[in-house]
Amino acid sequence: MIASDVKATLSFSDGSPSMELPLYKGTIGPDVIDIRKLYAQTGKFTYDPGFLSTASCNSTITYIDGDKGELRYRGYPIDQLATQCDFLETCYLLLKGELPNPQQKKDFDRLVSTHTMVNEQMQFFLRGFRRDAHPMAVMTGLVGALSAFYHDSTDITNPVHRDISAIRLIAKMPTLVAMAYKYGIGQPYIYPQNKLSYSANFMRMMFGTPCEDYEPNDVLVRAMDRIFILHADHEQNASTSTVRLCGSSGTNPFAAIAAGVACLWGPAHGGANEAALNMLEEIQRNGGVEKIGEFIKNVKDKNSNVKLMGFGHRVYKNYDPRAKLMRETCHEVLQATGLHDDPLFKLAMALEKIALEDDYFVSRKLYPNVDFYSGIVQRAIGIPVSLFTAVFALARTVGWIAQLNEMIGDPEYKIGRPRQLFVGAPHRDVLPITQR
Ligand code: SDX
């Protein structure tokens, strides 16, 4: 980051000493005001619950321009990556900062494919869950449990350990997600097959059975791979910030990623794709397109607590570029699966059209986000609604790892420890219980 020649001056109307704050410029995007010395010099904290105006770090990984609706991984626009690369190339890029050449791609693909199996003991964790456990409950447990098996890659300060655990996590997440799915439907686990591509391997572990050969459908595999690319990283979102804060204590990479899985589960974040599809199904059940007006009316009524799931974003105040690509993928998959008349897709497009013409959404700059269409694509591929967020976690694992490694590799990093504005009882003495 580059020191700006512009300074910020903080002054107080009560005559307290003013303070000069340095500004830093990034390569693109907003400048930052360095407040690291603020408390030491003024005895005051900044106040920014939800971190609407706070940069927690400097990063070279992902850039988002919310006003223009732009997303770039290591400088490459998401639409170019999603149409010209595969997910493992994107993983290589996020982890190492450059796209691989043919030999590097071959070696990386081989390295990942030879780490896809999990320890046989992992299946006994699954047996402890009810069959109807939510897959994200299972994934939170399984990912954390990985730290019990790989003691040769749990030292987050050791770059070799970080590299090994990164490959293990990227390689094993598809196996674990497929195991969580199979456990829920009472089918046997399908072992990974290294001759298949990353996404074809995942599809086979999900939908194959020991009873017959599984022939991956190339259009669906490509769509799955694109879904992974679109979800791979997204700057300092809630789950990534969770992983950074968790990892800043020096805990092992598996535990830090498990914290990210837990955070992603929430409906305001990665759980929105499941919530968005459930919302579309409910509107469909209650009358479909004809009932959209009534639903929108409900959303606009503050007391209803109803949100248009898959719409709105903390950063994007324009169309989420991933939503555009996801909608295109929807068309491809629905054509390939003969579901081109899928009523939910038609309902989603009608809902989007109406919302984007309604002042409530326009005035609040609420546009479809990545979760609005991803559920329809995944449903058409055959993925159950309850597994959508686990698929999101599978894809986001590489982003979490890249961000965690960037933090740990920064010589300036410290354990994250925010402060507060205390508004509780200042001081009182305990009374004996007979006097309370
Ligand atoms: C992801 O951060 C990331 O990068 C996340 C993510 C990633 O890749 O990691 O992009 C993935 O999490 C995408 C977002 C998925 N969530 C949803 O689709 C859930 C529905 N969306 C909302 O909950 C909401 O839009 C958030 C949480 C996404 C953003 O909320 P903000 O930035 O805190 O904005 P806000 O809640 O203050 O909303 C501003 C206004 C409010 O109205 P007013 O109080 O001003 O009258 O917009 C309204 C909100 O009520 N609003 C919505 C709405 N989202 C915001 N109203 C109806 N439907 C919605 N979806």
Short mmCIF file of C-alpha atoms and ligand atoms in Angstrom, two decimals:
data_model
loop_
_atom_site.label_atom_id
_atom_site.label_comp_id
_atom_site.label_asym_id
_atom_site.label_seq_id
_atom_site.Cartn_x
_atom_site.Cartn_y
_atom_site.Cartn_z
CA MET A 1 0.00 0.00 0.00
CA ILE A 2 1.21 3.53 -0.82
CA ALA A 3 1.23 6.41 1.67
CA SER A 4 -0.94 9.20 0.29
CA ASP A 5 0.34 12.77 0.44
CA VAL A 6 -3.14 13.69 1.70
CA LYS A 7 -3.51 13.65 5.49
CA ALA A 8 -6.67 13.52 7.59
CA THR A 9 -6.88 15.78 10.63
CA LEU A 10 -9.09 14.82 13.54
CA SER A 11 -10.03 17.71 15.78
CA PHE A 12 -12.37 17.95 18.78
CA SER A 13 -14.74 20.77 19.56
CA ASP A 14 -13.80 20.60 23.25
CA GLY A 15 -10.28 21.75 22.55
CA SER A 16 -8.74 18.29 23.03
CA PRO A 17 -5.53 17.98 21.02
CA SER A 18 -6.17 17.31 17.32
CA MET A 19 -4.51 14.44 15.56
CA GLU A 20 -3.15 13.92 12.06
CA LEU A 21 -4.03 10.56 10.51
CA PRO A 22 -2.10 9.15 7.53
CA LEU A 23 -3.97 7.95 4.43
CA TYR A 24 -2.95 4.99 2.29
CA LYS A 25 -3.84 4.27 -1.34
CA GLY A 26 -4.41 0.81 -2.80
CA THR A 27 -3.86 -0.04 -6.47
CA ILE A 28 -7.61 0.54 -7.04
CA GLY A 29 -10.58 1.18 -4.78
CA PRO A 30 -11.12 3.50 -1.79
CA ASP A 31 -8.19 4.94 0.18
CA VAL A 32 -7.94 4.10 3.89
CA ILE A 33 -7.37 6.28 6.95
CA ASP A 34 -4.86 4.67 9.28
CA ILE A 35 -6.35 4.85 12.80
CA ARG A 36 -3.98 2.38 14.45
CA LYS A 37 -2.55 5.08 16.75
CA LEU A 38 -5.93 6.68 17.52
CA TYR A 39 -6.59 5.06 20.91
CA ALA A 40 -3.02 5.53 22.13
CA GLN A 41 -3.10 9.22 21.24
CA THR A 42 -6.72 10.15 22.02
CA GLY A 43 -8.02 7.45 24.40
CA LYS A 44 -10.96 7.04 22.00
CA PHE A 45 -12.07 4.11 19.81
CA THR A 46 -13.75 4.32 16.42
CA TYR A 47 -17.28 2.90 16.32
CA ASP A 48 -18.36 0.81 13.31
CA PRO A 49 -20.65 -2.17 14.21
CA GLY A 50 -21.13 -4.26 11.04
CA PHE A 51 -17.88 -2.75 9.70
CA LEU A 52 -19.60 -0.65 7.03
CA SER A 53 -16.65 1.77 6.84
CA THR A 54 -13.79 -0.42 8.09
CA ALA A 55 -10.97 -2.06 6.15
CA SER A 56 -9.70 -4.95 8.29
CA CYS A 57 -6.60 -5.67 6.22
CA ASN A 58 -4.77 -4.98 2.99
CA SER A 59 -5.12 -7.74 0.41
CA THR A 60 -4.03 -8.65 -3.12
CA ILE A 61 -6.58 -11.43 -3.66
CA THR A 62 -10.08 -10.21 -4.61
CA TYR A 63 -11.36 -6.80 -5.65
CA ILE A 64 -15.05 -5.83 -5.75
CA ASP A 65 -16.43 -2.60 -7.17
CA GLY A 66 -19.93 -2.56 -5.67
CA ASP A 67 -21.13 0.46 -7.64
CA LYS A 68 -20.02 -0.93 -11.00
CA GLY A 69 -20.87 -4.54 -10.15
CA GLU A 70 -17.34 -5.77 -10.82
CA LEU A 71 -15.52 -8.74 -9.25
CA ARG A 72 -11.89 -9.74 -9.97
CA TYR A 73 -9.75 -12.56 -8.54
CA ARG A 74 -6.09 -11.44 -8.57
CA GLY A 75 -7.05 -8.83 -11.19
CA TYR A 76 -8.85 -11.22 -13.57
CA PRO A 77 -12.56 -10.38 -14.19
CA ILE A 78 -14.90 -13.11 -12.92
CA ASP A 79 -16.65 -13.51 -16.30
CA GLN A 80 -13.33 -14.34 -18.00
CA LEU A 81 -12.36 -16.85 -15.31
CA ALA A 82 -15.83 -18.45 -15.31
CA THR A 83 -15.83 -18.89 -19.11
CA GLN A 84 -12.13 -19.55 -19.87
CA CYS A 85 -10.79 -21.43 -16.81
CA ASP A 86 -11.79 -24.35 -14.61
CA PHE A 87 -12.13 -24.36 -10.84
CA LEU A 88 -8.71 -25.86 -10.10
CA GLU A 89 -7.04 -23.20 -12.26
CA THR A 90 -8.96 -20.64 -10.20
CA CYS A 91 -7.78 -22.34 -7.00
CA TYR A 92 -4.18 -22.18 -8.22
CA LEU A 93 -4.67 -18.48 -9.03
CA LEU A 94 -6.19 -17.63 -5.65
CA LEU A 95 -3.54 -19.56 -3.73
CA LYS A 96 -0.43 -18.57 -5.72
CA GLY A 97 -1.39 -15.26 -7.35
CA GLU A 98 -0.89 -16.37 -10.98
CA LEU A 99 -2.77 -18.60 -13.41
CA PRO A 100 -0.91 -21.90 -13.98
CA ASN A 101 0.92 -22.80 -17.19
CA PRO A 102 0.09 -26.22 -18.71
CA GLN A 103 2.70 -28.11 -16.62
CA GLN A 104 1.78 -26.30 -13.42
CA LYS A 105 -1.90 -27.07 -14.07
CA LYS A 106 -1.15 -30.74 -14.69
CA ASP A 107 0.91 -31.02 -11.49
CA PHE A 108 -1.66 -29.13 -9.38
CA ASP A 109 -4.60 -31.17 -10.70
CA ARG A 110 -2.66 -34.38 -9.97
CA LEU A 111 -1.72 -33.18 -6.47
CA VAL A 112 -5.34 -32.36 -5.61
CA SER A 113 -6.73 -35.57 -7.09
CA THR A 114 -4.32 -37.69 -4.99
CA HIS A 115 -5.64 -36.14 -1.75
CA THR A 116 -9.37 -36.62 -2.34
CA MET A 117 -9.83 -39.58 0.04
CA VAL A 118 -10.54 -38.95 3.72
CA ASN A 119 -9.40 -41.10 6.63
CA GLU A 120 -11.72 -44.11 7.00
CA GLN A 121 -12.41 -43.04 10.59
CA MET A 122 -14.27 -39.96 9.29
CA GLN A 123 -17.33 -42.08 8.49
CA PHE A 124 -17.76 -42.80 12.22
CA PHE A 125 -18.30 -39.08 12.88
CA LEU A 126 -21.21 -39.17 10.45
CA ARG A 127 -22.80 -42.08 12.29
CA GLY A 128 -23.15 -39.83 15.34
CA PHE A 129 -25.56 -37.54 13.46
CA ARG A 130 -29.27 -38.11 12.92
CA ARG A 131 -29.92 -38.97 9.27
CA ASP A 132 -31.98 -35.78 8.97
CA ALA A 133 -29.22 -33.54 10.38
CA HIS A 134 -28.73 -30.38 8.29
CA PRO A 135 -25.69 -30.92 6.04
CA MET A 136 -24.11 -27.71 7.37
CA ALA A 137 -24.26 -29.12 10.92
CA VAL A 138 -22.47 -32.19 9.58
CA MET A 139 -19.92 -30.14 7.62
CA THR A 140 -19.11 -27.88 10.57
CA GLY A 141 -18.30 -31.03 12.54
CA LEU A 142 -16.43 -32.90 9.82
CA VAL A 143 -14.19 -30.00 8.76
CA GLY A 144 -13.21 -29.29 12.36
CA ALA A 145 -12.59 -33.02 12.87
CA LEU A 146 -10.02 -33.05 10.04
CA SER A 147 -7.62 -31.36 12.49
CA ALA A 148 -7.64 -34.61 14.49
CA PHE A 149 -6.10 -36.54 11.59
CA TYR A 150 -3.45 -34.38 10.00
CA HIS A 151 -1.00 -33.47 12.73
CA ASP A 152 1.69 -33.04 10.05
CA SER A 153 -0.11 -29.96 8.70
CA THR A 154 -1.65 -28.15 11.65
CA ASP A 155 1.09 -25.61 12.38
CA ILE A 156 -0.31 -22.51 10.66
CA THR A 157 3.01 -20.66 11.08
CA ASN A 158 4.81 -23.29 8.98
CA PRO A 159 4.48 -22.50 5.23
CA VAL A 160 4.92 -26.17 4.31
CA HIS A 161 2.07 -27.12 6.67
CA ARG A 162 -0.06 -24.33 5.15
CA ASP A 163 0.55 -25.66 1.63
CA ILE A 164 -0.27 -29.26 2.58
CA SER A 165 -3.41 -28.36 4.54
CA ALA A 166 -4.58 -26.14 1.65
CA ILE A 167 -4.39 -29.07 -0.80
CA ARG A 168 -6.01 -31.43 1.69
CA LEU A 169 -8.93 -29.09 2.36
CA ILE A 170 -9.56 -28.27 -1.32
CA ALA A 171 -9.30 -31.96 -2.25
CA LYS A 172 -11.41 -33.35 0.59
CA MET A 173 -14.31 -30.91 0.75
CA PRO A 174 -16.12 -32.56 -2.23
CA THR A 175 -15.68 -35.97 -0.61
CA LEU A 176 -17.04 -34.73 2.72
CA VAL A 177 -20.01 -32.89 1.14
CA ALA A 178 -20.89 -36.00 -0.87
CA MET A 179 -20.58 -38.16 2.27
CA ALA A 180 -22.90 -35.80 4.16
CA TYR A 181 -25.41 -36.13 1.31
CA LYS A 182 -25.16 -39.92 1.04
CA TYR A 183 -25.48 -40.29 4.82
CA GLY A 184 -28.69 -38.23 4.73
CA ILE A 185 -30.30 -40.40 2.05
CA GLY A 186 -29.03 -43.71 3.45
CA GLN A 187 -26.91 -44.60 0.43
CA PRO A 188 -23.34 -45.98 0.57
CA TYR A 189 -20.47 -43.53 0.20
CA ILE A 190 -18.86 -43.43 -3.24
CA TYR A 191 -15.07 -43.22 -3.15
CA PRO A 192 -13.36 -40.57 -5.30
CA GLN A 193 -12.01 -41.65 -8.68
CA ASN A 194 -8.76 -39.87 -9.56
CA LYS A 195 -9.15 -40.24 -13.33
CA LEU A 196 -12.14 -37.85 -13.23
CA SER A 197 -11.91 -34.06 -13.15
CA TYR A 198 -12.52 -32.32 -9.83
CA SER A 199 -16.16 -31.47 -10.58
CA ALA A 200 -16.94 -34.75 -12.36
CA ASN A 201 -15.52 -36.56 -9.34
CA PHE A 202 -17.84 -34.59 -7.06
CA MET A 203 -20.87 -35.35 -9.25
CA ARG A 204 -20.02 -39.06 -9.25
CA MET A 205 -19.58 -39.16 -5.45
CA MET A 206 -22.94 -37.39 -5.15
CA PHE A 207 -25.06 -39.24 -7.69
CA GLY A 208 -23.19 -42.49 -8.43
CA THR A 209 -24.03 -45.78 -6.69
CA PRO A 210 -22.12 -49.09 -6.45
CA CYS A 211 -24.85 -50.69 -8.57
CA GLU A 212 -23.97 -49.13 -11.92
CA ASP A 213 -21.39 -47.04 -13.74
CA TYR A 214 -21.94 -43.28 -13.48
CA GLU A 215 -21.53 -41.32 -16.69
CA PRO A 216 -21.01 -37.60 -15.86
CA ASN A 217 -23.05 -35.21 -18.03
CA ASP A 218 -20.52 -32.73 -19.44
CA VAL A 219 -22.93 -29.77 -19.41
CA LEU A 220 -23.84 -30.38 -15.75
CA VAL A 221 -20.19 -30.92 -14.79
CA ARG A 222 -19.24 -27.64 -16.50
CA ALA A 223 -22.10 -25.89 -14.70
CA MET A 224 -20.99 -27.33 -11.35
CA ASP A 225 -17.42 -26.23 -12.03
CA ARG A 226 -18.66 -22.72 -12.89
CA ILE A 227 -20.71 -22.57 -9.68
CA PHE A 228 -17.50 -23.40 -7.78
CA ILE A 229 -15.58 -20.62 -9.60
CA LEU A 230 -18.30 -18.02 -8.91
CA HIS A 231 -18.30 -18.83 -5.19
CA ALA A 232 -14.53 -19.20 -4.69
CA ASP A 233 -13.75 -15.90 -2.97
CA HIS A 234 -15.34 -12.55 -2.25
CA GLU A 235 -13.08 -10.10 -0.37
CA GLN A 236 -13.67 -9.66 3.38
CA ASN A 237 -17.21 -11.08 3.65
CA ALA A 238 -18.55 -12.36 6.97
CA SER A 239 -17.21 -15.93 6.73
CA THR A 240 -13.83 -14.83 5.38
CA SER A 241 -13.49 -12.30 8.19
CA THR A 242 -14.42 -15.11 10.59
CA VAL A 243 -11.67 -17.31 9.19
CA ARG A 244 -9.13 -14.48 9.44
CA LEU A 245 -10.11 -13.63 13.03
CA CYS A 246 -10.17 -17.31 14.04
CA GLY A 247 -6.81 -18.00 12.35
CA SER A 248 -5.24 -14.91 13.95
CA SER A 249 -5.14 -16.79 17.27
CA GLY A 250 -2.72 -19.28 15.63
CA THR A 251 -5.24 -22.12 15.58
CA ASN A 252 -4.82 -24.80 12.94
CA PRO A 253 -6.12 -24.25 9.37
CA PHE A 254 -8.84 -26.94 9.66
CA ALA A 255 -10.33 -25.27 12.76
CA ALA A 256 -10.24 -21.84 11.10
CA ILE A 257 -12.01 -23.16 7.99
CA ALA A 258 -14.59 -24.92 10.19
CA ALA A 259 -15.35 -21.50 11.73
CA GLY A 260 -15.93 -20.17 8.20
CA VAL A 261 -18.33 -23.04 7.47
CA ALA A 262 -20.31 -22.21 10.61
CA CYS A 263 -20.57 -18.52 9.69
CA LEU A 264 -21.48 -19.17 6.05
CA TRP A 265 -24.51 -21.20 7.22
CA GLY A 266 -26.48 -18.09 8.17
CA PRO A 267 -29.42 -17.07 5.89
CA ALA A 268 -28.04 -13.53 5.56
CA HIS A 269 -24.89 -15.03 4.04
CA GLY A 270 -24.30 -18.38 2.37
CA GLY A 271 -27.60 -19.80 3.63
CA ALA A 272 -29.42 -17.36 1.33
CA ASN A 273 -29.37 -19.74 -1.66
CA GLU A 274 -31.34 -22.33 0.31
CA ALA A 275 -33.65 -19.59 1.64
CA ALA A 276 -34.10 -18.12 -1.87
CA LEU A 277 -35.19 -21.44 -3.34
CA ASN A 278 -37.53 -22.13 -0.41
CA MET A 279 -38.99 -18.64 -0.99
CA LEU A 280 -39.56 -19.36 -4.71
CA GLU A 281 -41.18 -22.71 -3.91
CA GLU A 282 -43.48 -21.05 -1.38
CA ILE A 283 -44.56 -18.37 -3.87
CA GLN A 284 -45.11 -21.13 -6.43
CA ARG A 285 -47.25 -23.11 -3.95
CA ASN A 286 -49.29 -19.99 -3.15
CA GLY A 287 -50.18 -19.21 -6.76
CA GLY A 288 -46.92 -18.54 -8.61
CA VAL A 289 -46.41 -15.51 -10.87
CA GLU A 290 -49.90 -14.15 -10.14
CA LYS A 291 -48.99 -13.90 -6.46
CA ILE A 292 -45.68 -12.03 -6.90
CA GLY A 293 -47.36 -8.64 -6.28
CA GLU A 294 -48.74 -9.83 -2.95
CA PHE A 295 -45.35 -11.23 -1.95
CA ILE A 296 -43.53 -8.00 -2.87
CA LYS A 297 -46.13 -6.04 -0.83
CA ASN A 298 -45.27 -8.28 2.13
CA VAL A 299 -41.54 -7.68 1.67
CA LYS A 300 -42.09 -3.92 1.71
CA ASP A 301 -44.05 -4.16 4.95
CA LYS A 302 -41.40 -3.73 7.66
CA ASN A 303 -43.53 -5.61 10.18
CA SER A 304 -43.65 -8.73 8.01
CA ASN A 305 -39.92 -9.39 8.50
CA VAL A 306 -40.02 -10.95 5.02
CA LYS A 307 -37.00 -10.35 2.80
CA LEU A 308 -36.55 -11.06 -0.88
CA MET A 309 -33.88 -13.70 -0.39
CA GLY A 310 -31.11 -13.64 -2.98
CA PHE A 311 -31.51 -9.85 -3.29
CA GLY A 312 -29.39 -7.08 -1.82
CA HIS A 313 -25.76 -6.98 -0.83
CA ARG A 314 -23.55 -5.03 1.56
CA VAL A 315 -21.12 -4.15 -1.23
CA TYR A 316 -22.94 -4.55 -4.56
CA LYS A 317 -25.22 -1.57 -5.18
CA ASN A 318 -25.52 -2.81 -8.74
CA TYR A 319 -26.17 -6.20 -10.30
CA ASP A 320 -23.91 -8.89 -8.74
CA PRO A 321 -21.78 -10.03 -11.73
CA ARG A 322 -22.03 -13.58 -10.40
CA ALA A 323 -25.83 -13.46 -10.60
CA LYS A 324 -25.62 -12.62 -14.31
CA LEU A 325 -23.31 -15.57 -14.96
CA MET A 326 -25.46 -17.82 -12.78
CA ARG A 327 -28.57 -16.88 -14.77
CA GLU A 328 -26.77 -17.81 -18.02
CA THR A 329 -25.75 -21.11 -16.44
CA CYS A 330 -29.39 -21.63 -15.49
CA HIS A 331 -30.40 -21.45 -19.16
CA GLU A 332 -27.68 -23.95 -20.16
CA VAL A 333 -28.55 -26.45 -17.43
CA LEU A 334 -32.31 -26.21 -17.87
CA GLN A 335 -31.87 -26.78 -21.64
CA ALA A 336 -29.55 -29.74 -20.97
CA THR A 337 -31.92 -31.29 -18.46
CA GLY A 338 -35.07 -30.65 -20.50
CA LEU A 339 -36.36 -28.39 -17.70
CA HIS A 340 -36.41 -25.26 -19.91
CA ASP A 341 -40.00 -24.74 -18.81
CA ASP A 342 -39.02 -24.96 -15.17
CA PRO A 343 -41.74 -22.88 -13.46
CA LEU A 344 -39.33 -21.78 -10.71
CA PHE A 345 -36.89 -20.29 -13.23
CA LYS A 346 -39.73 -18.44 -14.94
CA LEU A 347 -40.96 -17.30 -11.51
CA ALA A 348 -37.44 -16.11 -10.54
CA MET A 349 -37.07 -14.09 -13.74
CA ALA A 350 -40.55 -12.58 -13.30
CA LEU A 351 -39.76 -11.73 -9.67
CA GLU A 352 -36.45 -10.15 -10.68
CA LYS A 353 -38.15 -8.06 -13.39
CA ILE A 354 -40.87 -6.80 -11.03
CA ALA A 355 -38.40 -6.06 -8.21
CA LEU A 356 -36.04 -4.14 -10.50
CA GLU A 357 -38.95 -1.91 -11.57
CA ASP A 358 -40.18 -1.32 -8.01
CA ASP A 359 -38.96 1.83 -6.29
CA TYR A 360 -38.55 0.04 -2.95
CA PHE A 361 -35.75 -2.04 -4.41
CA VAL A 362 -34.41 0.55 -6.85
CA SER A 363 -34.14 3.24 -4.15
CA ARG A 364 -32.30 0.83 -1.86
CA LYS A 365 -30.11 -0.43 -4.72
CA LEU A 366 -31.25 -4.00 -4.12
CA TYR A 367 -30.24 -6.27 -7.01
CA PRO A 368 -30.06 -10.05 -7.38
CA ASN A 369 -26.94 -11.49 -5.74
CA VAL A 370 -25.11 -14.74 -6.35
CA ASP A 371 -27.70 -16.67 -4.32
CA PHE A 372 -30.76 -15.70 -6.34
CA TYR A 373 -30.19 -18.11 -9.24
CA SER A 374 -27.66 -20.53 -7.79
CA GLY A 375 -30.40 -22.54 -6.07
CA ILE A 376 -32.30 -23.07 -9.33
CA VAL A 377 -29.16 -24.30 -11.11
CA GLN A 378 -28.22 -26.64 -8.27
CA ARG A 379 -31.77 -27.99 -8.05
CA ALA A 380 -31.72 -28.68 -11.82
CA ILE A 381 -28.38 -30.49 -11.39
CA GLY A 382 -30.07 -32.66 -8.75
CA ILE A 383 -28.54 -31.17 -5.61
CA PRO A 384 -31.07 -31.06 -2.73
CA VAL A 385 -31.92 -27.61 -1.31
CA SER A 386 -30.48 -28.46 2.10
CA LEU A 387 -27.07 -29.10 0.50
CA PHE A 388 -26.81 -25.75 -1.36
CA THR A 389 -24.85 -23.99 1.38
CA ALA A 390 -22.51 -26.98 1.81
CA VAL A 391 -21.73 -26.66 -1.91
CA PHE A 392 -21.07 -22.96 -1.32
CA ALA A 393 -18.69 -23.91 1.52
CA LEU A 394 -16.93 -26.43 -0.74
CA ALA A 395 -16.25 -23.69 -3.29
CA ARG A 396 -15.38 -20.95 -0.78
CA THR A 397 -12.80 -23.11 1.03
CA VAL A 398 -10.05 -22.05 -1.39
CA GLY A 399 -10.87 -18.37 -0.83
CA TRP A 400 -10.85 -18.80 2.93
CA ILE A 401 -7.47 -20.55 2.75
CA ALA A 402 -5.95 -17.93 0.43
CA GLN A 403 -7.12 -15.12 2.73
CA LEU A 404 -5.95 -16.94 5.87
CA ASN A 405 -2.52 -17.62 4.35
CA GLU A 406 -2.23 -14.00 3.21
CA MET A 407 -2.88 -12.85 6.78
CA ILE A 408 -0.49 -15.34 8.40
CA GLY A 409 2.16 -14.49 5.80
CA ASP A 410 1.90 -10.76 6.68
CA PRO A 411 4.70 -9.93 9.14
CA GLU A 412 2.51 -7.13 10.58
CA TYR A 413 -0.44 -9.38 11.52
CA LYS A 414 -1.57 -9.58 15.14
CA ILE A 415 -4.34 -11.48 16.88
CA GLY A 416 -7.61 -9.67 16.12
CA ARG A 417 -9.10 -8.14 19.25
CA PRO A 418 -11.77 -5.40 18.68
CA ARG A 419 -12.90 -3.17 21.59
CA GLN A 420 -16.38 -1.77 22.43
CA LEU A 421 -18.46 1.15 23.59
CA PHE A 422 -19.58 0.03 27.06
CA VAL A 423 -23.14 1.10 27.89
CA GLY A 424 -23.86 -1.29 30.77
CA ALA A 425 -23.95 -0.75 34.56
CA PRO A 426 -20.67 1.04 35.46
CA HIS A 427 -20.18 -0.40 38.95
CA ARG A 428 -22.30 -2.00 41.70
CA ASP A 429 -21.67 -4.26 44.73
CA VAL A 430 -23.08 -7.76 45.14
CA LEU A 431 -25.84 -7.94 47.78
CA PRO A 432 -26.36 -11.14 49.82
CA ILE A 433 -29.09 -13.24 48.21
CA THR A 434 -31.40 -12.58 51.14
CA GLN A 435 -31.31 -8.87 50.22
CA ARG A 436 -31.86 -9.27 46.44
C1 SDX B 1 -23.76 -13.45 0.33
O1 SDX B 1 -20.51 -10.09 1.81
C2 SDX B 1 -20.42 -10.88 0.83
O2 SDX B 1 -19.58 -10.71 -0.07
C3 SDX B 1 -21.37 -12.07 0.86
C4 SDX B 1 -21.42 -12.94 -0.39
C5 SDX B 1 -20.14 -13.70 -0.58
O3 SDX B 1 -19.88 -14.11 -1.71
O4 SDX B 1 -19.44 -13.97 0.43
O5 SDX B 1 -21.67 -12.14 -1.52
C6 SDX B 1 -22.51 -14.00 -0.28
O6 SDX B 1 -23.92 -13.55 1.51
C7 SDX B 1 -24.75 -12.74 -0.56
C8 SDX B 1 -25.93 -12.12 0.25
C9 SDX B 1 -26.92 -13.25 0.52
N1 SDX B 1 -28.01 -12.78 1.44
C10 SDX B 1 -29.26 -12.64 1.02
O7 SDX B 1 -29.62 -12.74 -0.15
C11 SDX B 1 -30.25 -12.38 2.15
C12 SDX B 1 -31.15 -11.20 1.77
N2 SDX B 1 -30.32 -9.98 1.74
C13 SDX B 1 -30.28 -9.17 2.95
O8 SDX B 1 -30.38 -9.86 4.14
C14 SDX B 1 -29.28 -8.04 2.86
O9 SDX B 1 -29.40 -7.48 1.62
C15 SDX B 1 -27.82 -8.32 3.13
C16 SDX B 1 -27.63 -8.97 4.46
C17 SDX B 1 -27.23 -9.16 2.06
C18 SDX B 1 -27.10 -6.97 3.15
O10 SDX B 1 -27.62 -6.26 4.18
P1 SDX B 1 -27.04 -4.80 4.59
O11 SDX B 1 -25.93 -4.39 3.70
O12 SDX B 1 -26.79 -4.80 6.04
O13 SDX B 1 -28.19 -3.85 4.19
P2 SDX B 1 -29.44 -3.56 5.11
O14 SDX B 1 -29.90 -4.82 5.74
O15 SDX B 1 -29.10 -2.40 5.97
O16 SDX B 1 -30.52 -3.15 4.00
C19 SDX B 1 -30.64 -1.82 3.55
C20 SDX B 1 -32.14 -1.66 3.30
C21 SDX B 1 -33.00 -1.97 4.52
O17 SDX B 1 -34.20 -1.24 4.37
P3 SDX B 1 -34.35 0.15 5.21
O18 SDX B 1 -34.11 -0.17 6.67
O19 SDX B 1 -33.30 1.08 4.64
O20 SDX B 1 -35.77 0.62 4.93
O21 SDX B 1 -32.57 -2.60 2.28
C22 SDX B 1 -33.51 -3.49 2.85
C23 SDX B 1 -33.35 -3.42 4.35
O22 SDX B 1 -34.58 -3.76 5.00
N3 SDX B 1 -33.17 -4.83 2.34
C24 SDX B 1 -34.05 -5.70 1.86
C25 SDX B 1 -33.28 -6.78 1.42
N4 SDX B 1 -31.98 -6.55 1.65
C26 SDX B 1 -31.92 -5.32 2.23
N5 SDX B 1 -35.38 -5.67 1.77
C27 SDX B 1 -35.96 -6.76 1.21
N6 SDX B 1 -35.31 -7.85 0.75
C28 SDX B 1 -33.96 -7.89 0.85
N7 SDX B 1 -33.31 -8.95 0.41
#
